[in-house]
Amino acid sequence: MKLHQSKLANLNQFTGYGEGYVMVNQERFEGSVLVAADRVEPWSGQRLETLGNADFEPLLALAPEVVLIGTGSKLRFAHPSVYSALLQARIGVDFMDNGALCRTFNILCAEERRVVAVILHDQ
């Protein structure tokens, strides 16, 4: 699906998504990725079922207000013990399907919120 772009200066925005990929600023990324307002990079998490606190440790250095976790085409949840490092740091965590994540991330970035998104895809 293509998202309408209302580009804000120097901020990443999701511009599309589909099976196995997301687009950030018109550039296609496949696999698991971490997206913040100022960066896009590979993310260690591969499957929701295998996530652990170690996968979320790099996010702590970014000091986000909220972390959005995209779980593919369907909404799924992980046990809070998996991401307890984020909870202990008082960082909000929200699970959503990838389409909802893309739209929510764009809105939060436009509001100048410190948001980080991590994307998983259907396996």
PDB file of C-alpha atoms in Angstrom:
ATOM      1  CA  MET A   1       0.000   0.000   0.000  1.00  0.00           C
ATOM      2  CA  LYS A   2       1.230   3.468  -0.827  1.00  0.00           C
ATOM      3  CA  LEU A   3       0.896   6.219   1.774  1.00  0.00           C
ATOM      4  CA  HIS A   4       0.438   9.848   0.846  1.00  0.00           C
ATOM      5  CA  GLN A   5       3.525  11.832   1.549  1.00  0.00           C
ATOM      6  CA  SER A   6       3.592  15.104   3.423  1.00  0.00           C
ATOM      7  CA  LYS A   7       7.349  15.280   3.864  1.00  0.00           C
ATOM      8  CA  LEU A   8       8.626  17.127   6.880  1.00  0.00           C
ATOM      9  CA  ALA A   9      12.151  18.454   6.619  1.00  0.00           C
ATOM     10  CA  ASN A  10      14.801  15.914   7.626  1.00  0.00           C
ATOM     11  CA  LEU A  11      12.342  13.421   9.159  1.00  0.00           C
ATOM     12  CA  ASN A  12      11.854   9.859   8.032  1.00  0.00           C
ATOM     13  CA  GLN A  13       8.347   8.922   7.014  1.00  0.00           C
ATOM     14  CA  PHE A  14       6.861   5.661   5.876  1.00  0.00           C
ATOM     15  CA  THR A  15       5.733   6.056   2.283  1.00  0.00           C
ATOM     16  CA  GLY A  16       4.512   2.517   1.636  1.00  0.00           C
ATOM     17  CA  TYR A  17       4.417  -1.047   2.884  1.00  0.00           C
ATOM     18  CA  GLY A  18       3.557  -4.513   1.689  1.00  0.00           C
ATOM     19  CA  GLU A  19       4.319  -8.167   2.185  1.00  0.00           C
ATOM     20  CA  GLY A  20       7.897  -8.394   3.435  1.00  0.00           C
ATOM     21  CA  TYR A  21       8.865  -4.740   3.005  1.00  0.00           C
ATOM     22  CA  VAL A  22       8.352  -1.138   4.079  1.00  0.00           C
ATOM     23  CA  MET A  23       9.263   2.040   2.246  1.00  0.00           C
ATOM     24  CA  VAL A  24      10.838   4.970   4.051  1.00  0.00           C
ATOM     25  CA  ASN A  25      11.160   8.195   2.076  1.00  0.00           C
ATOM     26  CA  GLN A  26      10.472   6.213  -1.121  1.00  0.00           C
ATOM     27  CA  GLU A  27      13.315   3.737  -0.400  1.00  0.00           C
ATOM     28  CA  ARG A  28      12.398   0.058  -0.017  1.00  0.00           C
ATOM     29  CA  PHE A  29      13.627  -1.929   3.011  1.00  0.00           C
ATOM     30  CA  GLU A  30      13.135  -5.655   3.371  1.00  0.00           C
ATOM     31  CA  GLY A  31      13.540  -7.695   6.510  1.00  0.00           C
ATOM     32  CA  SER A  32      13.433  -6.424  10.064  1.00  0.00           C
ATOM     33  CA  VAL A  33      14.272  -2.746  10.398  1.00  0.00           C
ATOM     34  CA  LEU A  34      14.460  -0.068  13.046  1.00  0.00           C
ATOM     35  CA  VAL A  35      13.153   3.346  12.010  1.00  0.00           C
ATOM     36  CA  ALA A  36      13.512   6.598  13.938  1.00  0.00           C
ATOM     37  CA  ALA A  37      13.036  10.163  12.758  1.00  0.00           C
ATOM     38  CA  ASP A  38      16.708  10.371  11.799  1.00  0.00           C
ATOM     39  CA  ARG A  39      17.759   6.781  10.991  1.00  0.00           C
ATOM     40  CA  VAL A  40      16.835   3.528   9.309  1.00  0.00           C
ATOM     41  CA  GLU A  41      18.915   0.465  10.097  1.00  0.00           C
ATOM     42  CA  PRO A  42      18.654  -3.310  10.274  1.00  0.00           C
ATOM     43  CA  TRP A  43      17.166  -4.664  13.492  1.00  0.00           C
ATOM     44  CA  SER A  44      18.204  -7.887  15.203  1.00  0.00           C
ATOM     45  CA  GLY A  45      14.643  -9.056  15.885  1.00  0.00           C
ATOM     46  CA  GLN A  46      13.423 -11.534  13.294  1.00  0.00           C
ATOM     47  CA  ARG A  47      10.320 -13.213  14.707  1.00  0.00           C
ATOM     48  CA  LEU A  48       7.964 -12.195  17.479  1.00  0.00           C
ATOM     49  CA  GLU A  49       8.319 -15.638  19.067  1.00  0.00           C
ATOM     50  CA  THR A  50      12.098 -15.315  19.413  1.00  0.00           C
ATOM     51  CA  LEU A  51      12.385 -11.716  20.655  1.00  0.00           C
ATOM     52  CA  GLY A  52      14.220 -11.066  23.895  1.00  0.00           C
ATOM     53  CA  ASN A  53      15.421  -8.119  25.943  1.00  0.00           C
ATOM     54  CA  ALA A  54      18.723  -8.113  24.043  1.00  0.00           C
ATOM     55  CA  ASP A  55      16.844  -7.167  20.859  1.00  0.00           C
ATOM     56  CA  PHE A  56      15.497  -4.046  22.571  1.00  0.00           C
ATOM     57  CA  GLU A  57      18.703  -2.867  24.278  1.00  0.00           C
ATOM     58  CA  PRO A  58      19.886  -0.796  21.255  1.00  0.00           C
ATOM     59  CA  LEU A  59      16.618   1.128  21.427  1.00  0.00           C
ATOM     60  CA  LEU A  60      17.354   2.326  24.954  1.00  0.00           C
ATOM     61  CA  ALA A  61      20.255   4.457  23.685  1.00  0.00           C
ATOM     62  CA  LEU A  62      17.814   6.322  21.423  1.00  0.00           C
ATOM     63  CA  ALA A  63      15.760   7.387  24.479  1.00  0.00           C
ATOM     64  CA  PRO A  64      12.356   7.198  22.781  1.00  0.00           C
ATOM     65  CA  GLU A  65       9.077   8.112  24.430  1.00  0.00           C
ATOM     66  CA  VAL A  66       7.414   5.194  22.712  1.00  0.00           C
ATOM     67  CA  VAL A  67       8.425   2.126  20.733  1.00  0.00           C
ATOM     68  CA  LEU A  68       6.040   0.847  18.080  1.00  0.00           C
ATOM     69  CA  ILE A  69       6.413  -2.843  17.276  1.00  0.00           C
ATOM     70  CA  GLY A  70       5.036  -3.929  13.913  1.00  0.00           C
ATOM     71  CA  THR A  71       4.006  -7.579  13.883  1.00  0.00           C
ATOM     72  CA  GLY A  72       3.368  -8.136  10.175  1.00  0.00           C
ATOM     73  CA  SER A  73      -0.049  -8.206   8.545  1.00  0.00           C
ATOM     74  CA  LYS A  74      -1.816  -9.152  11.793  1.00  0.00           C
ATOM     75  CA  LEU A  75      -1.712  -7.729  15.287  1.00  0.00           C
ATOM     76  CA  ARG A  76       0.093 -10.022  17.703  1.00  0.00           C
ATOM     77  CA  PHE A  77       1.586  -9.494  21.152  1.00  0.00           C
ATOM     78  CA  ALA A  78       4.695 -10.608  23.034  1.00  0.00           C
ATOM     79  CA  HIS A  79       4.834 -11.283  26.754  1.00  0.00           C
ATOM     80  CA  PRO A  80       5.934  -8.178  28.730  1.00  0.00           C
ATOM     81  CA  SER A  81       8.991 -10.048  30.031  1.00  0.00           C
ATOM     82  CA  VAL A  82      10.358  -9.925  26.461  1.00  0.00           C
ATOM     83  CA  TYR A  83      10.590  -6.128  26.469  1.00  0.00           C
ATOM     84  CA  SER A  84      10.892  -5.490  30.206  1.00  0.00           C
ATOM     85  CA  ALA A  85      14.037  -3.360  29.690  1.00  0.00           C
ATOM     86  CA  LEU A  86      11.876  -0.805  27.858  1.00  0.00           C
ATOM     87  CA  LEU A  87       9.193  -0.898  30.541  1.00  0.00           C
ATOM     88  CA  GLN A  88      11.768  -0.431  33.318  1.00  0.00           C
ATOM     89  CA  ALA A  89      13.064   2.642  31.463  1.00  0.00           C
ATOM     90  CA  ARG A  90       9.472   3.980  31.403  1.00  0.00           C
ATOM     91  CA  ILE A  91       9.281   3.788  27.611  1.00  0.00           C
ATOM     92  CA  GLY A  92       5.841   3.152  26.184  1.00  0.00           C
ATOM     93  CA  VAL A  93       5.464   0.044  24.030  1.00  0.00           C
ATOM     94  CA  ASP A  94       2.681  -0.490  21.515  1.00  0.00           C
ATOM     95  CA  PHE A  95       2.135  -3.512  19.276  1.00  0.00           C
ATOM     96  CA  MET A  96       0.289  -3.094  15.975  1.00  0.00           C
ATOM     97  CA  ASP A  97       0.098  -4.491  12.482  1.00  0.00           C
ATOM     98  CA  ASN A  98       2.582  -2.940  10.059  1.00  0.00           C
ATOM     99  CA  GLY A  99       0.012  -0.763   8.288  1.00  0.00           C
ATOM    100  CA  ALA A 100      -1.145   0.810  11.539  1.00  0.00           C
ATOM    101  CA  LEU A 101       2.463   1.218  12.631  1.00  0.00           C
ATOM    102  CA  CYS A 102       3.377   3.143   9.470  1.00  0.00           C
ATOM    103  CA  ARG A 103       0.476   5.557   9.852  1.00  0.00           C
ATOM    104  CA  THR A 104       1.000   6.032  13.600  1.00  0.00           C
ATOM    105  CA  PHE A 105       4.753   6.609  13.228  1.00  0.00           C
ATOM    106  CA  ASN A 106       4.174   9.330  10.628  1.00  0.00           C
ATOM    107  CA  ILE A 107       1.703  11.124  12.882  1.00  0.00           C
ATOM    108  CA  LEU A 108       3.935  10.934  15.959  1.00  0.00           C
ATOM    109  CA  CYS A 109       6.966  12.175  13.999  1.00  0.00           C
ATOM    110  CA  ALA A 110       4.935  15.082  12.641  1.00  0.00           C
ATOM    111  CA  GLU A 111       4.094  15.932  16.269  1.00  0.00           C
ATOM    112  CA  GLU A 112       7.854  15.879  17.021  1.00  0.00           C
ATOM    113  CA  ARG A 113       7.491  12.953  19.419  1.00  0.00           C
ATOM    114  CA  ARG A 114      10.504  10.714  20.106  1.00  0.00           C
ATOM    115  CA  VAL A 115       9.264   7.529  18.495  1.00  0.00           C
ATOM    116  CA  VAL A 116      11.092   4.426  17.303  1.00  0.00           C
ATOM    117  CA  ALA A 117       9.481   1.778  15.138  1.00  0.00           C
ATOM    118  CA  VAL A 118      10.692  -1.777  14.718  1.00  0.00           C
ATOM    119  CA  ILE A 119       9.253  -3.868  11.918  1.00  0.00           C
ATOM    120  CA  LEU A 120       8.765  -7.611  11.794  1.00  0.00           C
ATOM    121  CA  HIS A 121       7.196  -9.403   8.841  1.00  0.00           C
ATOM    122  CA  ASP A 122       5.035 -12.489   8.521  1.00  0.00           C
ATOM    123  CA  GLN A 123       7.122 -15.658   8.574  1.00  0.00           C
TER     124      GLN A 123
END
